[in-house]
mmCIF file with all atom_site columns, C-alpha atoms in Angstrom:
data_model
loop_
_atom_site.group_PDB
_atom_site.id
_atom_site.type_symbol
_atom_site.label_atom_id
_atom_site.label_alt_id
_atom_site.label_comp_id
_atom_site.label_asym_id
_atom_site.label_entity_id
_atom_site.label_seq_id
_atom_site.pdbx_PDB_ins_code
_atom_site.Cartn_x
_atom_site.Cartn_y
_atom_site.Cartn_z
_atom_site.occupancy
_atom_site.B_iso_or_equiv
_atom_site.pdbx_formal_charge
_atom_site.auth_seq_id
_atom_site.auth_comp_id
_atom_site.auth_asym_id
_atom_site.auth_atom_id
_atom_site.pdbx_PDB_model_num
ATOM 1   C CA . UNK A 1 1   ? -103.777 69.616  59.606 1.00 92.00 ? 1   UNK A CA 1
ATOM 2   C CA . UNK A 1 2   ? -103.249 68.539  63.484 1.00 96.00 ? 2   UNK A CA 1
ATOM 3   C CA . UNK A 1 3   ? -103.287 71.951  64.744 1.00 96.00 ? 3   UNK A CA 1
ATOM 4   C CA . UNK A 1 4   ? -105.449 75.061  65.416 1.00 96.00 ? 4   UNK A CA 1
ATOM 5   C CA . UNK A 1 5   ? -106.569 77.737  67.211 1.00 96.00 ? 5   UNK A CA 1
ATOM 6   C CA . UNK A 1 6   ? -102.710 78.995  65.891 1.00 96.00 ? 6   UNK A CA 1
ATOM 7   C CA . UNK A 1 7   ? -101.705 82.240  67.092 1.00 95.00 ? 7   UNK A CA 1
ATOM 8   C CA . UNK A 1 8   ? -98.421  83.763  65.789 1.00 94.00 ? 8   UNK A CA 1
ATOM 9   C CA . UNK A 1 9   ? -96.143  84.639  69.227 1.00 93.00 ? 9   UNK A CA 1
ATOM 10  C CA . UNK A 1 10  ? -96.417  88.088  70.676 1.00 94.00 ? 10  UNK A CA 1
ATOM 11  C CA . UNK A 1 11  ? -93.370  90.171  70.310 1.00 95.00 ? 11  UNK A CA 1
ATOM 12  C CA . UNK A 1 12  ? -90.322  88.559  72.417 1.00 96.00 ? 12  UNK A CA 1
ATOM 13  C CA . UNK A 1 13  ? -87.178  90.544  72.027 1.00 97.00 ? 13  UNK A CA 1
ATOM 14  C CA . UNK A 1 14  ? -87.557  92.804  75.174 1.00 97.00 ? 14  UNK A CA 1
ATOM 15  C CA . UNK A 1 15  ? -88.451  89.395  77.435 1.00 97.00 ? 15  UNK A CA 1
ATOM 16  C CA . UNK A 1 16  ? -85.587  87.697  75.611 1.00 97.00 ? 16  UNK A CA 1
ATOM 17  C CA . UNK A 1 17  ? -82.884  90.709  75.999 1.00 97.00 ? 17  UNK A CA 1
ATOM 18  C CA . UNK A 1 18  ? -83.933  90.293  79.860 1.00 97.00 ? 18  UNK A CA 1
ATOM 19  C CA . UNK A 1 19  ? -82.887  87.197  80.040 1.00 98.00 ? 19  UNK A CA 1
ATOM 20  C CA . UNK A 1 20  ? -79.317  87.124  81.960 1.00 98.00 ? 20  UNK A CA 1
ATOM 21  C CA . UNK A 1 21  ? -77.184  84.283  80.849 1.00 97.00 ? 21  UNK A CA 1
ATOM 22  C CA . UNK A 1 22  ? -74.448  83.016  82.975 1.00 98.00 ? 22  UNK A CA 1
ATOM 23  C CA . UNK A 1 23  ? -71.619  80.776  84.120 1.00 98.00 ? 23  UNK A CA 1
ATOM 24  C CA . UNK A 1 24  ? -71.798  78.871  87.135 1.00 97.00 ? 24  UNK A CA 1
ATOM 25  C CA . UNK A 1 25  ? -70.910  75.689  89.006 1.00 97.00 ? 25  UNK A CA 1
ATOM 26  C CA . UNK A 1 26  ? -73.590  73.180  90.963 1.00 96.00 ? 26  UNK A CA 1
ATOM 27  C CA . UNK A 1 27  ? -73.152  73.257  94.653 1.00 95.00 ? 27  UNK A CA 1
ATOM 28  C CA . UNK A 1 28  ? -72.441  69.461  93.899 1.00 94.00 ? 28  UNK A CA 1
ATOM 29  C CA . UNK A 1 29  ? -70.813  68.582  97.080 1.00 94.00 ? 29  UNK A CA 1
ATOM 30  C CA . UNK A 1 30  ? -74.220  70.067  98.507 1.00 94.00 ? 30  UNK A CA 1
ATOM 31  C CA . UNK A 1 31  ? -76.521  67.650  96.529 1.00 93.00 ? 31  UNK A CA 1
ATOM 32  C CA . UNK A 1 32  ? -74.227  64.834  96.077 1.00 94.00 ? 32  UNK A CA 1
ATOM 33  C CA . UNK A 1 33  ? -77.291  62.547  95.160 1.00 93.00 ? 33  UNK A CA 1
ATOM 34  C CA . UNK A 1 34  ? -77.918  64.393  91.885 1.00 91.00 ? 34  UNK A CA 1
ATOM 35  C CA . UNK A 1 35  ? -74.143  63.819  90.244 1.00 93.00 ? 35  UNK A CA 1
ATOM 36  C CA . UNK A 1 36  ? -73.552  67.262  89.084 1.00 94.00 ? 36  UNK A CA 1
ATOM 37  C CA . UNK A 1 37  ? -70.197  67.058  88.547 1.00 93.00 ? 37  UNK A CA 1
ATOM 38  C CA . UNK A 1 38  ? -67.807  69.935  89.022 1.00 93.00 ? 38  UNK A CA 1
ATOM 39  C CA . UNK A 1 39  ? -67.437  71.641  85.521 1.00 96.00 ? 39  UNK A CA 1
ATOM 40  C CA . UNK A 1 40  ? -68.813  74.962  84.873 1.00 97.00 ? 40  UNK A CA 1
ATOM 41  C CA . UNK A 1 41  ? -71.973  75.440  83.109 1.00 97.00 ? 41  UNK A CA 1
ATOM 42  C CA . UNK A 1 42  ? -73.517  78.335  81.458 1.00 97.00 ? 42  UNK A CA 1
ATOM 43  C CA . UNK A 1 43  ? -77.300  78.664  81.355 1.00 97.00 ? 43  UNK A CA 1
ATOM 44  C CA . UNK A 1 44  ? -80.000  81.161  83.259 1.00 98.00 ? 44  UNK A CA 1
ATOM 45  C CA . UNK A 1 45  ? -81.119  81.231  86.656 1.00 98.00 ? 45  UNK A CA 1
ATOM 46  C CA . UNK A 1 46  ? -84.612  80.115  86.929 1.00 98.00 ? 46  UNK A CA 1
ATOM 47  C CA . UNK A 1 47  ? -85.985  82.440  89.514 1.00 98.00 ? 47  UNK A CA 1
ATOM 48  C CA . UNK A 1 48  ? -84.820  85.364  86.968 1.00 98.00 ? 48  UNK A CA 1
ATOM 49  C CA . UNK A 1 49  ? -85.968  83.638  84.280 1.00 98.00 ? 49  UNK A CA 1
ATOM 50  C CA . UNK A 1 50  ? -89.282  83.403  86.694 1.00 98.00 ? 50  UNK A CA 1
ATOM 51  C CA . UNK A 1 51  ? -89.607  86.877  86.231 1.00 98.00 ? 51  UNK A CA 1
ATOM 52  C CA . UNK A 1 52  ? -89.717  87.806  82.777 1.00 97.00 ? 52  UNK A CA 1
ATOM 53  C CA . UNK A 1 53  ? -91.145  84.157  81.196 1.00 97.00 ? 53  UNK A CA 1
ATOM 54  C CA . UNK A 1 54  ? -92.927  82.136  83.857 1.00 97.00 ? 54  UNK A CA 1
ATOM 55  C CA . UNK A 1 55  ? -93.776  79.484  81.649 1.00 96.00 ? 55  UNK A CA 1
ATOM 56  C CA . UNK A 1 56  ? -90.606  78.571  80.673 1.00 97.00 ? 56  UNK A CA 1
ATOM 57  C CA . UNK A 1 57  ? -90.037  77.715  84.504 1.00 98.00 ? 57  UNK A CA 1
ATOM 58  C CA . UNK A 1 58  ? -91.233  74.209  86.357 1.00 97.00 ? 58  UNK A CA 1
ATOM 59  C CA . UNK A 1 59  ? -90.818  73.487  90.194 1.00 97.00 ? 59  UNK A CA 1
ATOM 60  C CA . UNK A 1 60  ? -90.504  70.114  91.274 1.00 97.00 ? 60  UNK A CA 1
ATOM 61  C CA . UNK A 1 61  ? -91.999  68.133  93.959 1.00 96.00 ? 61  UNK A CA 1
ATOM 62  C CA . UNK A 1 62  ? -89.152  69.567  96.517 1.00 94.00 ? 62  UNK A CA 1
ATOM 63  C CA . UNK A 1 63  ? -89.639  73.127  95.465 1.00 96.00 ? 63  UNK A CA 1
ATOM 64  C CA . UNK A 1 64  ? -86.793  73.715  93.045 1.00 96.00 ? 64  UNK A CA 1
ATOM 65  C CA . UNK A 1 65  ? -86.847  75.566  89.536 1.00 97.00 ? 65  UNK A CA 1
ATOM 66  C CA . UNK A 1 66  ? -85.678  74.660  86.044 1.00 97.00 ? 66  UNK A CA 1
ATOM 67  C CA . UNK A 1 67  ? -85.561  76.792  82.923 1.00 98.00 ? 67  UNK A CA 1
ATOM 68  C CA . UNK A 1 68  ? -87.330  74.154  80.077 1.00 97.00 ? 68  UNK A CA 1
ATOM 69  C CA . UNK A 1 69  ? -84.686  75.374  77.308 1.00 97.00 ? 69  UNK A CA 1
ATOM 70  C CA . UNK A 1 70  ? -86.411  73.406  74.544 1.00 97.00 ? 70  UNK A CA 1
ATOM 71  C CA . UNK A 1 71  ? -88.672  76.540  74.408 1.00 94.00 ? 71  UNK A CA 1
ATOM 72  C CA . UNK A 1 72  ? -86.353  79.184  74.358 1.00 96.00 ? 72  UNK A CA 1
ATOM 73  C CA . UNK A 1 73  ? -85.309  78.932  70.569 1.00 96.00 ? 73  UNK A CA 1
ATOM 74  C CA . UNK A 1 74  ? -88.539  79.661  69.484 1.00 96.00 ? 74  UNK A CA 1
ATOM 75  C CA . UNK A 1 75  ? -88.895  82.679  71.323 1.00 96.00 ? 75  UNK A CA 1
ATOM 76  C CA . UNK A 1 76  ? -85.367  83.733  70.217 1.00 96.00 ? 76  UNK A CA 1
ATOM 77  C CA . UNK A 1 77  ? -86.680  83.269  66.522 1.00 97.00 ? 77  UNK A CA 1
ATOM 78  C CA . UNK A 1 78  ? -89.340  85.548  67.304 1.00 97.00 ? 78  UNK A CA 1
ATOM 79  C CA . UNK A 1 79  ? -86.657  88.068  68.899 1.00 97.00 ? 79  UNK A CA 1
ATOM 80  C CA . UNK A 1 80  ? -85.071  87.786  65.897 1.00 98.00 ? 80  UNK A CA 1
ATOM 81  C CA . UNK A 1 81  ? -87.626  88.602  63.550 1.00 97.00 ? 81  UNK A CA 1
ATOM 82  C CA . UNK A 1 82  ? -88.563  91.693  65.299 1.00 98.00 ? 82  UNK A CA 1
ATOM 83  C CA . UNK A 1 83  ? -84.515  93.168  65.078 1.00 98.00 ? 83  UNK A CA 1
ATOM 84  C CA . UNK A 1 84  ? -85.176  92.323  61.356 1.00 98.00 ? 84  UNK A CA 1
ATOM 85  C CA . UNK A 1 85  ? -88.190  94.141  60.924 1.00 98.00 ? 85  UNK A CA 1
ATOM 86  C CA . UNK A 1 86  ? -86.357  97.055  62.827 1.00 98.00 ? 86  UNK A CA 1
ATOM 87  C CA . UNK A 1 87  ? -83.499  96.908  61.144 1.00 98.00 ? 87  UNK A CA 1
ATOM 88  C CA . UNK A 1 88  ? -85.251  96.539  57.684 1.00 98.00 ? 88  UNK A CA 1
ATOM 89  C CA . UNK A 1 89  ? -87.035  99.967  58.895 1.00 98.00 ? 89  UNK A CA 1
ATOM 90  C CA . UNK A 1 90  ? -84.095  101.449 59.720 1.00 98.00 ? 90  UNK A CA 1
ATOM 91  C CA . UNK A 1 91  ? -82.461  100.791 55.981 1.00 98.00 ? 91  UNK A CA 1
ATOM 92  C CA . UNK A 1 92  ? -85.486  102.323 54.594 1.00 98.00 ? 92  UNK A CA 1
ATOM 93  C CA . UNK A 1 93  ? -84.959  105.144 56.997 1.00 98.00 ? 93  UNK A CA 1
ATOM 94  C CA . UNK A 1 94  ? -81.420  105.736 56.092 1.00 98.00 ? 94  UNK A CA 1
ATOM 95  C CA . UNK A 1 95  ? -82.202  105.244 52.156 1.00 98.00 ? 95  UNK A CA 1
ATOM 96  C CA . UNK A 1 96  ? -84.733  107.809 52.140 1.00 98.00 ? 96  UNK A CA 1
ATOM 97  C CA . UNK A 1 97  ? -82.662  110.359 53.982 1.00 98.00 ? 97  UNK A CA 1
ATOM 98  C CA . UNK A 1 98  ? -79.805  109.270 51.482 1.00 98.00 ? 98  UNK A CA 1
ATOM 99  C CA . UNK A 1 99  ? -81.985  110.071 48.388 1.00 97.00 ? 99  UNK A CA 1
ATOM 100 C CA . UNK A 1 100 ? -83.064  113.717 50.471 1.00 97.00 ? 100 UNK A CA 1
ATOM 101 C CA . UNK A 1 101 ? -79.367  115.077 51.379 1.00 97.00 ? 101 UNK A CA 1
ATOM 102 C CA . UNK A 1 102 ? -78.843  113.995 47.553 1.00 96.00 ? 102 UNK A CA 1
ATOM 103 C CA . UNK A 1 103 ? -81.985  116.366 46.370 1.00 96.00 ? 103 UNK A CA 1
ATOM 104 C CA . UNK A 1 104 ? -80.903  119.085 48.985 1.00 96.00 ? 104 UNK A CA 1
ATOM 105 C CA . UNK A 1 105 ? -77.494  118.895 47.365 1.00 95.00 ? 105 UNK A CA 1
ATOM 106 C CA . UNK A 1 106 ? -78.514  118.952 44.120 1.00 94.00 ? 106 UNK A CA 1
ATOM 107 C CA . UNK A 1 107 ? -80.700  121.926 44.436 1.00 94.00 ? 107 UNK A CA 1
ATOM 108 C CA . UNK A 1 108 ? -78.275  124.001 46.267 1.00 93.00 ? 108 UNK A CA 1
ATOM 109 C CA . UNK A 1 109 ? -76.060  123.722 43.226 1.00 91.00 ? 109 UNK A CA 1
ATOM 110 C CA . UNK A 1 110 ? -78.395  125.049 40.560 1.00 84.00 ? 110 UNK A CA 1
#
C-alpha cells in the first residue's frame, strides 16, 4: 500500500554474469587512516562494476568508488529467475524431443 509506479526488473543475468568477483587485499599501509586491516577480501572492483551497473556504484567526496552490495541480491534473484525460465524451456525442449524419438521408434517398428 506504500508503493507504486512498481515495475518488475528488466532481465539481469547477462549484467550479473559480467560481474567479475575477486580476492584482494587493501593497500592498507597506503591509507592507514581508514584501518583496513591486512586480511584478504573478496568482493568486485567498482570501476568494473561501473561498467556494466552504474547505479550500484557511489563516489565519494575524494573521488573514490564503492560497489553498494545491499542491491546486488536482488538483481541476482532476477538472474536467477531468468536461468529458471531457461532451464524450465529447456526441459520442455528435451521432453518433447523425448516423446518424438519415442514415436519415430515406434513407427519404424511396425
Amino acid at each position: 500500500r506504500l508503493k507504486k509506479n512498481i515495475t518488475p526488473f528488466a532481465p539481469m543475468l547477462d549484467k550479473v554474469t559480467a560481474l567479475q568477483p575477486v580476492h584482494y587485499f587493501w593497500r592498507s599501509d597506503a591509507f592507514p587512516d581508514r584501518h583496513f586491516g591486512n586480511s584478504q577480501n573478496y568482493g568486485l572492483i567498482a570501476q568494473d562494476v561501473e561498467q556494466v551497473l552504474p547505479e550500484l556504484v557511489a563516489t565519494d567526496s575524494d573521488g573514490y568508488k564503492a560497489v553498494d552490495y545491499s542491491k546486488l541480491p536482488l538483481l541476482t534473484i532476477q538472474a536467477v529467475k531468468e536461468l529458471k525460465a531457461e532451464n524450465d524451456g529447456l526441459k520442455q525442449r528435451v521432453a518433447d524431443l523425448e516423446r518424438l524419438v519415442i514415436e519415430l521408434l515406434a513407427a519404424a517398428r511396425r
